[in-house]
Coordinates of C-alpha atoms in Angstrom, one line a residue:
M1 CA -86.6 56.6 -38.1
G2 CA -83.8 56.9 -35.5
I3 CA -80.2 57.2 -36.6
I4 CA -78.7 55.5 -33.5
K5 CA -78.2 51.8 -33.9
T6 CA -76.7 49.0 -31.9
L7 CA -73.4 47.8 -33.3
S8 CA -73.0 44.2 -34.4
A9 CA -70.9 41.8 -32.3
D10 CA -68.3 41.5 -35.1
L11 CA -67.8 45.3 -35.3
I12 CA -67.7 45.5 -31.5
N13 CA -64.9 42.9 -31.4
Q14 CA -62.9 44.7 -34.1
I15 CA -63.2 48.0 -32.2
A16 CA -62.0 46.2 -29.1
A17 CA -59.2 44.7 -31.0
G18 CA -58.1 48.2 -32.1
E19 CA -57.7 49.2 -28.4
V20 CA -55.9 46.0 -27.4
I21 CA -54.0 44.8 -30.5
E22 CA -51.7 47.5 -31.8
S23 CA -49.6 45.1 -33.8
S24 CA -48.0 41.6 -33.4
H25 CA -45.9 42.8 -30.4
S26 CA -49.2 43.6 -28.6
I27 CA -50.3 40.0 -29.3
L28 CA -47.1 38.6 -27.9
K29 CA -47.5 40.7 -24.8
E30 CA -51.0 39.3 -24.1
L31 CA -50.1 35.7 -24.9
L32 CA -46.9 35.7 -22.9
E33 CA -48.7 37.2 -19.9
N34 CA -51.4 34.5 -20.1
S35 CA -48.7 31.8 -20.2
I36 CA -47.1 33.3 -17.1
D37 CA -50.4 33.4 -15.3
A38 CA -50.9 29.8 -16.2
G39 CA -47.8 28.9 -14.2
A40 CA -45.6 28.1 -17.3
E41 CA -41.9 27.2 -16.6
K42 CA -41.0 27.2 -20.3
I43 CA -42.4 29.4 -23.1
E44 CA -41.6 29.0 -26.8
I45 CA -42.3 31.7 -29.3
L46 CA -42.2 31.6 -33.1
T47 CA -43.0 34.5 -35.5
E48 CA -42.8 34.7 -39.3
N49 CA -42.9 37.9 -41.3
A50 CA -42.9 40.1 -38.2
G51 CA -45.9 38.1 -36.9
L52 CA -48.2 39.1 -39.7
G53 CA -47.8 35.7 -41.3
K54 CA -47.6 33.5 -38.2
I55 CA -47.3 33.7 -34.5
I56 CA -47.1 30.6 -32.3
V57 CA -46.8 30.7 -28.5
S58 CA -46.5 27.4 -26.6
D59 CA -46.2 26.9 -22.8
D60 CA -46.2 24.1 -20.3
G61 CA -48.6 25.7 -17.9
H62 CA -51.7 24.2 -16.4
G63 CA -53.7 24.4 -19.6
I64 CA -57.4 25.0 -20.4
S65 CA -60.0 22.3 -19.9
E66 CA -62.3 21.1 -22.6
E67 CA -65.4 22.9 -21.2
D68 CA -63.5 26.2 -20.7
L69 CA -61.8 26.2 -24.2
P70 CA -64.8 27.7 -26.1
L71 CA -65.2 30.3 -23.3
A72 CA -61.6 31.4 -23.5
V73 CA -62.1 32.9 -26.9
Q74 CA -65.2 34.8 -26.0
R75 CA -65.1 38.4 -25.0
Y76 CA -65.3 39.3 -21.3
A77 CA -64.8 35.7 -20.2
T78 CA -62.0 35.2 -17.6
S79 CA -61.1 33.0 -14.6
K80 CA -59.1 35.8 -13.0
I81 CA -61.7 38.2 -11.6
Q82 CA -65.3 37.6 -10.6
S83 CA -66.3 40.8 -8.8
F84 CA -65.5 44.5 -8.5
Q85 CA -63.5 43.7 -5.3
D86 CA -61.2 41.4 -7.3
L87 CA -60.1 44.4 -9.4
E88 CA -58.7 46.0 -6.3
N89 CA -56.5 43.0 -5.7
V90 CA -55.3 41.9 -9.1
Y91 CA -52.2 39.6 -8.9
T92 CA -52.4 38.3 -12.5
F93 CA -51.5 40.0 -15.8
G94 CA -54.3 39.2 -18.2
F95 CA -57.5 39.7 -16.3
R96 CA -59.9 41.5 -18.7
G97 CA -61.0 38.6 -20.8
E98 CA -60.5 40.5 -24.1
A99 CA -57.2 39.3 -25.5
L100 CA -58.1 36.0 -27.3
A101 CA -61.5 37.4 -28.4
S102 CA -59.8 40.5 -29.9
I103 CA -57.1 38.5 -31.6
A104 CA -59.6 36.1 -33.0
S105 CA -61.6 38.9 -34.6
V106 CA -58.6 40.1 -36.7
S107 CA -56.9 36.8 -37.5
H108 CA -57.2 33.0 -38.0
L109 CA -56.8 31.6 -34.5
T110 CA -56.1 28.0 -33.3
V111 CA -55.9 27.1 -29.7
D112 CA -54.6 23.7 -28.5
S113 CA -54.7 22.9 -24.8
G114 CA -54.4 20.0 -22.4
V115 CA -54.7 19.7 -18.6
G116 CA -53.5 17.2 -16.0
E117 CA -52.7 13.6 -17.0
G118 CA -55.6 13.2 -19.4
R119 CA -55.4 11.1 -22.6
T120 CA -56.3 13.8 -25.0
A121 CA -56.0 17.5 -25.4
F122 CA -58.5 19.7 -27.4
R123 CA -58.3 22.2 -30.2
V124 CA -60.6 25.0 -31.4
H125 CA -60.3 26.9 -34.7
V126 CA -61.7 30.4 -34.7
E127 CA -62.4 32.7 -37.6
D128 CA -64.1 36.2 -37.5
G129 CA -64.4 35.7 -33.8
K130 CA -66.5 32.5 -34.1
I131 CA -65.5 28.9 -33.4
K132 CA -65.6 27.0 -36.7
E133 CA -64.3 23.6 -35.5
K134 CA -63.5 21.8 -32.3
E135 CA -61.5 18.5 -32.2
M136 CA -59.3 16.2 -30.1
V137 CA -55.5 16.1 -30.4
P138 CA -52.8 14.0 -28.8
H139 CA -52.4 14.9 -25.1
F140 CA -49.9 17.4 -23.8
R141 CA -49.9 19.6 -20.8
G142 CA -50.1 23.3 -21.5
T143 CA -51.4 25.6 -24.2
K144 CA -50.3 26.3 -27.8
I145 CA -51.8 29.3 -29.6
E146 CA -51.3 29.8 -33.3
I147 CA -52.3 33.0 -35.1
R148 CA -52.2 33.3 -38.9
D149 CA -52.9 36.1 -41.4
L150 CA -53.0 38.9 -38.8
F151 CA -55.3 41.8 -39.9
Y152 CA -56.4 39.9 -43.0
N153 CA -59.9 41.4 -42.6
T154 CA -58.7 44.9 -41.6
P155 CA -56.1 45.8 -44.3
V156 CA -56.1 49.4 -43.2
R157 CA -54.4 48.3 -40.0
R158 CA -51.6 46.6 -42.0
K159 CA -51.1 49.7 -44.0
F160 CA -50.2 51.8 -40.9
L161 CA -47.7 49.3 -39.5
K162 CA -43.9 50.0 -39.8
S163 CA -41.6 48.0 -42.0
E164 CA -41.1 44.3 -41.2
I165 CA -37.7 45.1 -39.8
G166 CA -39.2 47.6 -37.4
E167 CA -42.0 45.3 -36.3
E168 CA -39.6 42.4 -35.8
K169 CA -37.5 44.7 -33.5
K170 CA -40.6 45.5 -31.5
N171 CA -41.3 41.8 -31.2
R172 CA -37.8 41.0 -29.9
N173 CA -38.0 43.8 -27.5
R174 CA -41.4 42.6 -26.2
V175 CA -40.0 39.1 -25.5
Q176 CA -36.9 40.5 -23.9
V177 CA -38.9 42.9 -21.6
T178 CA -41.1 40.0 -20.5
A179 CA -38.1 37.6 -20.0
L180 CA -36.3 40.3 -17.9
A181 CA -39.1 40.3 -15.3
E182 CA -39.5 36.5 -15.1
P183 CA -36.2 34.9 -14.4
S184 CA -37.9 31.7 -13.1
V185 CA -39.3 31.1 -16.6
G186 CA -37.4 29.9 -19.6
F187 CA -37.9 31.6 -22.9
R188 CA -37.0 30.5 -26.5
Y189 CA -37.8 32.8 -29.4
M190 CA -37.5 31.8 -33.0
Q191 CA -37.9 34.7 -35.5
N192 CA -38.2 33.7 -39.2
G193 CA -36.5 30.3 -38.4
K194 CA -33.6 31.9 -36.5
E195 CA -33.1 31.7 -32.7
V196 CA -32.8 35.2 -31.2
L197 CA -33.3 34.4 -27.5
N198 CA -32.9 31.2 -25.5
V199 CA -32.7 31.5 -21.7
S200 CA -33.3 29.0 -18.9
K201 CA -34.4 29.5 -15.3
E202 CA -31.7 31.6 -13.6
S203 CA -31.1 34.3 -11.0
H204 CA -32.5 37.8 -11.7
F205 CA -29.0 39.3 -12.1
E206 CA -28.0 36.5 -14.5
R207 CA -31.2 37.1 -16.5
V208 CA -30.3 40.7 -17.0
L209 CA -26.9 39.6 -18.4
S210 CA -28.5 36.8 -20.5
V211 CA -30.8 39.3 -22.2
F212 CA -28.7 42.4 -22.4
G213 CA -25.1 41.1 -22.6
E214 CA -22.2 40.1 -20.3
N215 CA -20.6 43.5 -20.9
L216 CA -22.9 44.8 -18.1
R217 CA -21.6 42.4 -15.4
D218 CA -19.0 44.7 -13.9
H219 CA -20.9 48.0 -14.4
L220 CA -24.1 47.5 -12.5
L221 CA -24.8 48.8 -9.0
I222 CA -27.4 47.2 -6.7
V223 CA -30.4 49.2 -5.7
R224 CA -32.5 48.0 -2.7
I225 CA -34.8 50.2 -0.5
E226 CA -38.1 49.6 1.3
R227 CA -40.6 52.1 2.8
N228 CA -44.2 51.7 4.0
G229 CA -44.5 48.2 2.5
V230 CA -43.2 49.3 -0.9
I231 CA -40.0 47.7 -2.1
L232 CA -37.7 49.0 -4.9
E233 CA -34.9 46.7 -6.0
G234 CA -32.8 46.2 -9.1
W235 CA -29.7 47.7 -10.8
I236 CA -28.5 50.9 -12.3
S237 CA -25.2 51.4 -14.2
H238 CA -22.1 53.0 -12.9
P239 CA -21.8 56.6 -14.1
D240 CA -18.8 55.5 -16.3
F241 CA -21.1 53.1 -18.3
Y242 CA -24.0 54.6 -20.2
K243 CA -25.9 54.8 -23.5
S244 CA -26.6 57.7 -25.8
N245 CA -30.4 57.1 -25.6
R246 CA -32.9 55.8 -23.0
T247 CA -33.4 52.3 -24.5
G248 CA -31.5 50.8 -21.6
Q249 CA -34.0 51.8 -18.9
Y250 CA -36.7 49.4 -17.8
F251 CA -39.2 49.8 -15.0
Y252 CA -41.6 47.3 -13.5
V253 CA -44.4 47.3 -11.0
N254 CA -45.2 43.9 -9.6
K255 CA -43.3 42.4 -12.6
R256 CA -45.5 44.3 -15.0
P257 CA -43.5 46.5 -17.4
V258 CA -44.8 50.1 -17.2
E259 CA -44.1 53.5 -18.4
L260 CA -43.3 55.8 -15.4
K261 CA -43.6 59.4 -16.5
F262 CA -41.2 60.7 -13.9
S263 CA -38.5 58.0 -14.2
S264 CA -36.1 59.5 -16.7
Q265 CA -36.2 62.9 -15.1
I266 CA -35.4 61.4 -11.7
L267 CA -32.6 59.3 -13.1
K268 CA -31.1 62.4 -14.8
K269 CA -31.4 64.5 -11.6
C270 CA -29.8 61.8 -9.4
Y271 CA -26.8 61.3 -11.7
G272 CA -26.5 65.0 -12.3
E273 CA -23.0 66.0 -13.7
L274 CA -21.7 62.5 -13.0
L275 CA -22.8 61.8 -16.6
P276 CA -21.8 63.8 -19.6
S277 CA -24.3 65.7 -21.7
G278 CA -26.5 63.4 -23.8
A279 CA -25.6 60.3 -21.8
H280 CA -28.3 58.0 -20.2
P281 CA -27.6 55.3 -17.6
Y282 CA -28.9 51.8 -17.7
A283 CA -31.7 51.0 -15.2
F284 CA -33.4 47.7 -14.4
L285 CA -35.7 48.6 -11.5
F286 CA -38.6 46.6 -10.0
F287 CA -41.2 47.9 -7.6
T288 CA -43.2 45.5 -5.4
I289 CA -46.3 47.3 -4.2
P290 CA -49.4 45.9 -2.4
P291 CA -52.2 45.5 -5.1
E292 CA -54.6 47.6 -3.1
H293 CA -52.3 50.6 -3.5
L294 CA -52.5 50.3 -7.4
D295 CA -55.0 50.8 -10.2
V296 CA -53.7 48.6 -13.1
N297 CA -56.9 49.1 -15.1
V298 CA -56.2 52.6 -16.4
H299 CA -54.8 51.7 -19.9
P300 CA -56.3 49.4 -22.5
Q301 CA -52.8 47.8 -23.0
K302 CA -51.9 48.1 -19.3
K303 CA -48.9 50.2 -20.1
E304 CA -49.5 52.5 -17.2
V305 CA -50.6 52.1 -13.6
R306 CA -52.0 54.6 -11.2
F307 CA -50.6 54.8 -7.7
L308 CA -52.5 55.6 -4.5
S309 CA -49.5 57.7 -3.4
E310 CA -47.3 58.8 -6.3
E311 CA -45.1 60.9 -4.0
T312 CA -44.1 57.7 -2.2
I313 CA -43.0 56.0 -5.4
T314 CA -41.2 59.1 -6.6
G315 CA -39.4 59.6 -3.3
L316 CA -38.4 55.9 -3.1
L317 CA -37.0 56.0 -6.6
F318 CA -35.0 59.2 -5.9
Q319 CA -33.7 58.1 -2.6
G320 CA -32.8 54.6 -3.7
I321 CA -30.7 55.8 -6.7
Q322 CA -29.0 58.6 -4.8
N323 CA -28.0 56.3 -1.9
V324 CA -26.3 54.0 -4.3
L325 CA -24.5 56.7 -6.3
R326 CA -23.4 58.4 -3.1
S327 CA -21.9 55.3 -1.7
S328 CA -20.5 53.8 -4.9
T329 CA -18.9 56.6 -6.9
P330 CA -16.6 58.8 -4.8
V331 CA -13.4 56.7 -4.9
E332 CA -13.6 56.1 -8.7
F333 CA -14.5 59.7 -9.5
L334 CA -11.8 61.3 -7.4
E335 CA -8.9 59.0 -8.4
M336 CA -6.3 59.8 -11.0
R337 CA -7.1 58.4 -14.4
R338 CA -5.8 58.2 -17.9
R339 CA -7.8 61.1 -19.3
L340 CA -5.0 63.4 -20.4
S341 CA -3.0 60.7 -22.2
M342 CA -1.7 61.7 -25.6
P343 CA -3.1 59.9 -28.7
I344 CA 0.3 58.9 -30.0
P345 CA 2.5 55.8 -29.5
Y346 CA 4.5 55.9 -26.3
D347 CA 7.8 55.0 -28.0
R348 CA 8.0 58.6 -29.3
A349 CA 7.9 60.1 -25.8
E350 CA 11.6 60.1 -25.1
E351 CA 12.4 61.6 -28.4
N352 CA 9.9 64.4 -27.9
R353 CA 10.9 64.9 -24.3
Q354 CA 14.5 65.7 -25.3
S355 CA 13.1 68.3 -27.8
F356 CA 11.1 70.3 -25.4
G357 CA 13.3 70.4 -22.3
F358 CA 10.8 68.7 -20.0
A359 CA 11.6 68.9 -16.3
T360 CA 10.0 67.4 -13.2
G361 CA 10.8 67.4 -9.5
A362 CA 11.9 64.2 -7.8
G363 CA 9.0 61.8 -7.3
E364 CA 6.6 64.2 -9.0
S365 CA 3.8 62.5 -11.0
P366 CA 3.5 63.9 -14.6
G367 CA -0.3 64.0 -14.5
L368 CA -3.3 61.9 -15.3
G369 CA -2.2 58.6 -16.8
L370 CA 1.1 59.8 -18.1
P371 CA 3.9 57.2 -17.4
S372 CA 6.0 58.0 -14.3
T373 CA 9.1 57.8 -16.4
L374 CA 7.9 60.6 -18.6
P375 CA 8.7 64.0 -16.9
F376 CA 6.2 66.8 -17.2
R377 CA 7.4 69.7 -19.4
S378 CA 7.5 73.0 -17.5
H379 CA 8.9 75.4 -20.1
Y380 CA 8.3 75.7 -23.8
S381 CA 7.1 78.2 -26.3
L382 CA 3.5 78.1 -27.6
E383 CA 4.0 80.7 -30.3
G384 CA 2.9 79.7 -33.8
V385 CA 1.4 76.2 -33.0
E386 CA -0.8 74.9 -35.8
P387 CA -4.6 74.6 -35.1
G388 CA -5.4 71.7 -32.9
I389 CA -1.8 70.5 -32.7
N390 CA -0.8 67.8 -30.2
L391 CA 1.8 69.3 -27.9
F392 CA 4.0 66.3 -28.3
Q393 CA 4.3 67.3 -32.0
L394 CA 5.6 70.9 -31.6
S395 CA 8.1 71.8 -34.2
D396 CA 11.0 74.3 -34.3
N397 CA 8.7 76.8 -36.0
P398 CA 5.4 76.7 -34.1
K399 CA 2.6 79.0 -35.2
K400 CA 0.1 80.6 -32.8
H401 CA -3.6 80.1 -33.6
H402 CA -5.7 81.7 -30.8
S403 CA -5.2 84.7 -28.6
F404 CA -6.5 82.8 -25.6
V405 CA -3.2 82.0 -23.8
P406 CA -3.6 82.2 -20.0
K407 CA -0.6 83.7 -18.2
K408 CA -1.5 81.9 -15.0
H409 CA -4.4 80.1 -13.3
Y410 CA -5.7 80.2 -9.8
G411 CA -7.0 76.7 -9.3
I412 CA -10.4 75.1 -9.4
I413 CA -13.7 76.1 -7.8
F414 CA -16.7 73.9 -7.1
E415 CA -14.6 70.9 -8.3
T416 CA -15.4 71.9 -11.9
F417 CA -14.3 75.4 -13.0
I418 CA -10.8 76.6 -13.6
L419 CA -10.1 80.2 -13.0
A420 CA -7.4 81.6 -15.3
E421 CA -6.0 85.0 -16.3
A422 CA -5.0 86.1 -19.8
E423 CA -4.0 89.4 -21.4
D424 CA -7.6 90.1 -22.3
G425 CA -9.4 89.1 -19.2
L426 CA -10.5 86.5 -16.6
Y427 CA -11.5 83.1 -17.9
I428 CA -13.8 80.6 -16.2
I429 CA -13.2 77.2 -17.9
D430 CA -15.3 74.0 -17.4
Q431 CA -12.6 71.3 -17.0
H432 CA -14.8 68.5 -18.5
T433 CA -16.0 70.3 -21.7
A434 CA -12.6 71.9 -22.3
H435 CA -10.9 68.5 -22.2
E436 CA -13.6 67.0 -24.4
R437 CA -12.9 69.7 -27.0
I438 CA -9.1 68.9 -26.8
R439 CA -9.6 65.2 -27.2
Y440 CA -12.2 65.6 -29.9
E441 CA -9.9 67.6 -32.2
E442 CA -6.9 65.4 -31.5
V443 CA -8.7 62.2 -32.4
L444 CA -10.6 63.8 -35.4
R445 CA -7.3 65.0 -36.8
D446 CA -5.6 61.7 -36.3
L447 CA -8.5 59.9 -38.0
K448 CA -8.5 62.2 -41.0
Q449 CA -4.8 62.0 -41.4
K450 CA -4.6 58.3 -40.6
A451 CA -2.0 59.3 -38.0
Y452 CA -2.7 56.4 -35.7
K453 CA -1.8 52.8 -35.4
A454 CA -4.1 49.8 -35.3
Q455 CA -2.8 47.7 -32.4
P456 CA -3.3 43.9 -32.6
L457 CA -4.3 42.5 -29.2
L458 CA -2.7 39.4 -27.7
T459 CA -5.9 38.7 -25.8
P460 CA -9.0 39.9 -27.8
I461 CA -11.6 41.9 -26.0
R462 CA -14.9 40.1 -25.7
I463 CA -18.1 42.2 -26.0
E464 CA -21.3 40.5 -25.0
M465 CA -24.4 41.9 -26.6
T466 CA -27.8 40.7 -27.7
K467 CA -27.8 38.7 -30.9
E468 CA -29.5 41.5 -32.7
E469 CA -26.9 44.1 -31.6
A470 CA -24.1 41.7 -32.5
E471 CA -25.4 41.1 -36.0
D472 CA -25.9 44.9 -36.5
A473 CA -22.3 45.6 -35.4
L474 CA -20.8 43.0 -37.7
K475 CA -22.7 44.4 -40.7
H476 CA -20.6 47.5 -40.3
S477 CA -17.3 45.7 -39.8
E478 CA -15.8 47.3 -43.0
S479 CA -16.6 50.8 -41.8
L480 CA -15.1 50.0 -38.4
E481 CA -11.9 48.8 -40.0
K482 CA -11.5 52.3 -41.4
L483 CA -11.4 53.5 -37.8
G484 CA -8.8 50.9 -36.8
I485 CA -11.2 48.5 -35.1
L486 CA -11.1 44.8 -36.3
L487 CA -14.1 42.7 -35.2
E488 CA -14.9 39.0 -35.7
P489 CA -17.9 37.0 -34.7
F490 CA -17.6 34.5 -31.9
S491 CA -20.9 32.9 -30.8
G492 CA -24.4 34.0 -30.1
G493 CA -24.3 37.7 -29.1
T494 CA -20.5 37.7 -28.5
I495 CA -18.1 39.5 -30.8
L496 CA -14.3 39.7 -30.4
V497 CA -12.3 42.9 -30.9
R498 CA -8.9 41.8 -32.4
E499 CA -7.4 45.2 -33.1
V500 CA -8.0 48.7 -31.6
P501 CA -6.6 52.1 -32.6
S502 CA -4.0 53.9 -30.6
Y503 CA -6.3 56.9 -30.1
I504 CA -8.6 55.0 -27.7
D505 CA -7.3 55.1 -24.2
P506 CA -6.2 51.8 -22.7
G507 CA -9.0 50.3 -20.6
K508 CA -11.7 52.3 -22.4
E509 CA -11.9 50.2 -25.5
Q510 CA -15.1 48.3 -24.7
E511 CA -17.0 51.3 -23.4
T512 CA -16.0 53.5 -26.4
I513 CA -16.8 50.8 -29.0
L514 CA -20.2 50.1 -27.4
D515 CA -21.0 53.8 -27.4
F516 CA -20.0 54.1 -31.0
F517 CA -22.2 51.2 -32.0
E518 CA -25.2 53.1 -30.7
R519 CA -24.3 56.4 -32.5
K520 CA -23.1 55.2 -35.9
A521 CA -26.2 54.1 -37.8
D522 CA -25.4 54.5 -41.5
K523 CA -23.0 57.3 -42.0
D524 CA -20.4 58.3 -44.5
E525 CA -16.7 58.2 -43.7
S526 CA -16.4 61.8 -42.4
E527 CA -19.4 61.3 -40.2
L528 CA -18.0 58.1 -38.8
Y529 CA -14.8 60.0 -37.9
D530 CA -16.8 62.7 -36.2
E531 CA -18.9 60.2 -34.2
M532 CA -15.8 58.2 -33.1
A533 CA -14.0 61.4 -32.1
K534 CA -17.0 62.4 -29.9
C535 CA -17.2 58.9 -28.3
V536 CA -13.5 58.9 -27.4
A537 CA -13.6 62.5 -26.1
C538 CA -16.7 61.8 -24.0
R539 CA -15.1 58.7 -22.4
S540 CA -11.6 60.0 -21.8
A541 CA -12.3 63.6 -20.7
V542 CA -11.9 64.6 -17.0
K543 CA -15.2 64.9 -15.2
K544 CA -16.6 67.1 -12.5
G545 CA -14.9 66.2 -9.2
D546 CA -11.7 64.8 -10.7
Q547 CA -8.8 66.2 -8.7
I548 CA -6.1 67.4 -11.1
S549 CA -2.8 69.0 -10.3
D550 CA -1.7 72.5 -11.1
Q551 CA 0.6 71.1 -13.8
I552 CA -2.2 69.3 -15.4
I553 CA -4.4 72.4 -15.3
A554 CA -1.6 74.3 -17.1
E555 CA -1.3 71.5 -19.7
L556 CA -5.1 71.5 -20.3
L557 CA -5.2 75.3 -20.8
Q558 CA -2.3 75.3 -23.1
R559 CA -3.8 72.5 -25.3
L560 CA -7.2 74.3 -25.3
S561 CA -5.4 77.4 -26.7
Y562 CA -4.6 75.6 -29.9
C563 CA -7.9 74.1 -30.7
E564 CA -9.8 75.1 -33.8
N565 CA -12.8 76.0 -31.7
P566 CA -11.8 76.3 -28.0
S567 CA -15.0 77.8 -26.8
L568 CA -17.4 74.9 -27.5
C569 CA -17.3 71.2 -26.7
P570 CA -18.2 68.7 -29.5
H571 CA -21.8 68.6 -28.3
G572 CA -22.2 72.4 -28.4
R573 CA -21.8 73.2 -24.7
P574 CA -19.6 76.2 -23.8
T575 CA -16.1 75.4 -22.5
L576 CA -15.3 78.8 -21.2
I577 CA -16.7 82.2 -20.2
K578 CA -14.6 85.4 -20.4
L579 CA -14.8 88.5 -18.2
T580 CA -12.8 91.4 -19.7
R581 CA -11.1 94.0 -17.6
Y582 CA -13.8 96.4 -18.8
D583 CA -16.6 94.1 -17.6
L584 CA -15.0 93.8 -14.2
E585 CA -14.4 97.6 -13.8
K586 CA -18.0 98.3 -14.9
M587 CA -19.3 95.8 -12.4
F588 CA -17.4 97.5 -9.6
H589 CA -18.5 101.0 -10.9
R590 CA -14.9 102.0 -11.7
I591 CA -16.1 103.3 -15.1

């Protein structure tokens, strides 16, 4: 007797479900795409218990007729393709005819649908992939799909799912990703009885802000380029506005969210050293490509697409981003900014100025961001300064910490590296990482010693976030108060910052606080101090290309001399390289 047997229809459906239905967020993807294909202008979504208890998706699309309703829940039944040639010109999302059949095989499924102006709509109940009941219901136009007890007959699938919180986050992200691509469609999402998204028809730019927060409004650069019938358009963030991970990067092909293998590398290469280490820009980019140049049928969940000419797509992405950055960043990145400001209240400046014998020539600017009324100090002793000391706080008995004290410097090469001479050799210093180390130690010391002031704001700073992000931020409000940041809820995804600490540079409050929200997670007090110090240092340090005066270079080198660890930035990158006299003489064969 042979050992090869034909599988039963039920088992075939469950295997197919394993390919298409990863979890409840996979179901949301399929149902939302079907609603969009049906011409819906408004889609309402409801989930309970991360979708494992209940999922309901309702739309006002063209609906499914009575005779088509039983076919809609059968495998390989679809209205969207009829021949092999149709696969080469797919304009719709759900075209395989597997989604409802696969869902029905692992849940209790009910589909209500009505078309046109008829007097009744129809409902089918499906269990184990089979229609158990068909009935008439009051008429409405569109489709409502209700799914209960997901994976009730495949408990092993439930066992491998993440926690409910993790699955709910995936569900929210799925709805957001879909809403981002379809600004002409309204979306309302209720999760466990709580509204987490509600957007109406709007422009594409406004949809980005509705989903991801108003804080992006002034930080996005427009991308638009076309070549050989392929269009790339969307937005990327200004180099001064970024995240500590890639969760702010979204790519679409013909409105279909896809994973482009080369996208993050191209973004990183385009921005180059405009971004600090570990920073990732926001990107909301949309390709429009003729369907005949694509194969969208290469992944069971349609996460990936295959291009007829991948080089064209890569080149378009690279050129589009570089064109925008080249035209949008020079002025801001070459102007003088408040990156060498001291983390102490300004009202001590005059007192300290008298102590150190500051002097400045007439009309001379004291440096990046220092008030014009505060002259730059030109002569003072650095002997005996305590580790990491702020130079405004020099005492009468300073104590030297490190031997690295440059006698003089010779300017900057490649808009990045300071050349300086000390007793023990020639130093090459990265101006960005060096200033990061200085600011990091200053802020960390002030946090540990509580040597800062929390400054109440006459006008609170509004931070627009998603509702999920706002709720998470407010959960940690007590920890943030320890850092001098006072938050209060406002409405929806908006929170107000009522107080900020003096160690955050003016004008950098929103960016620094948003960066900190991403990094903090659940940390103890010392770790919170460390993360905040890194955020402030990263945001306030001079960057590659910043033009700084000789006086500011001297100030930076002096302050670096008194850091606890002057040779590494907070992220572990080197700040300086030393060539000793011996190294140089050996290189020139003098010894």
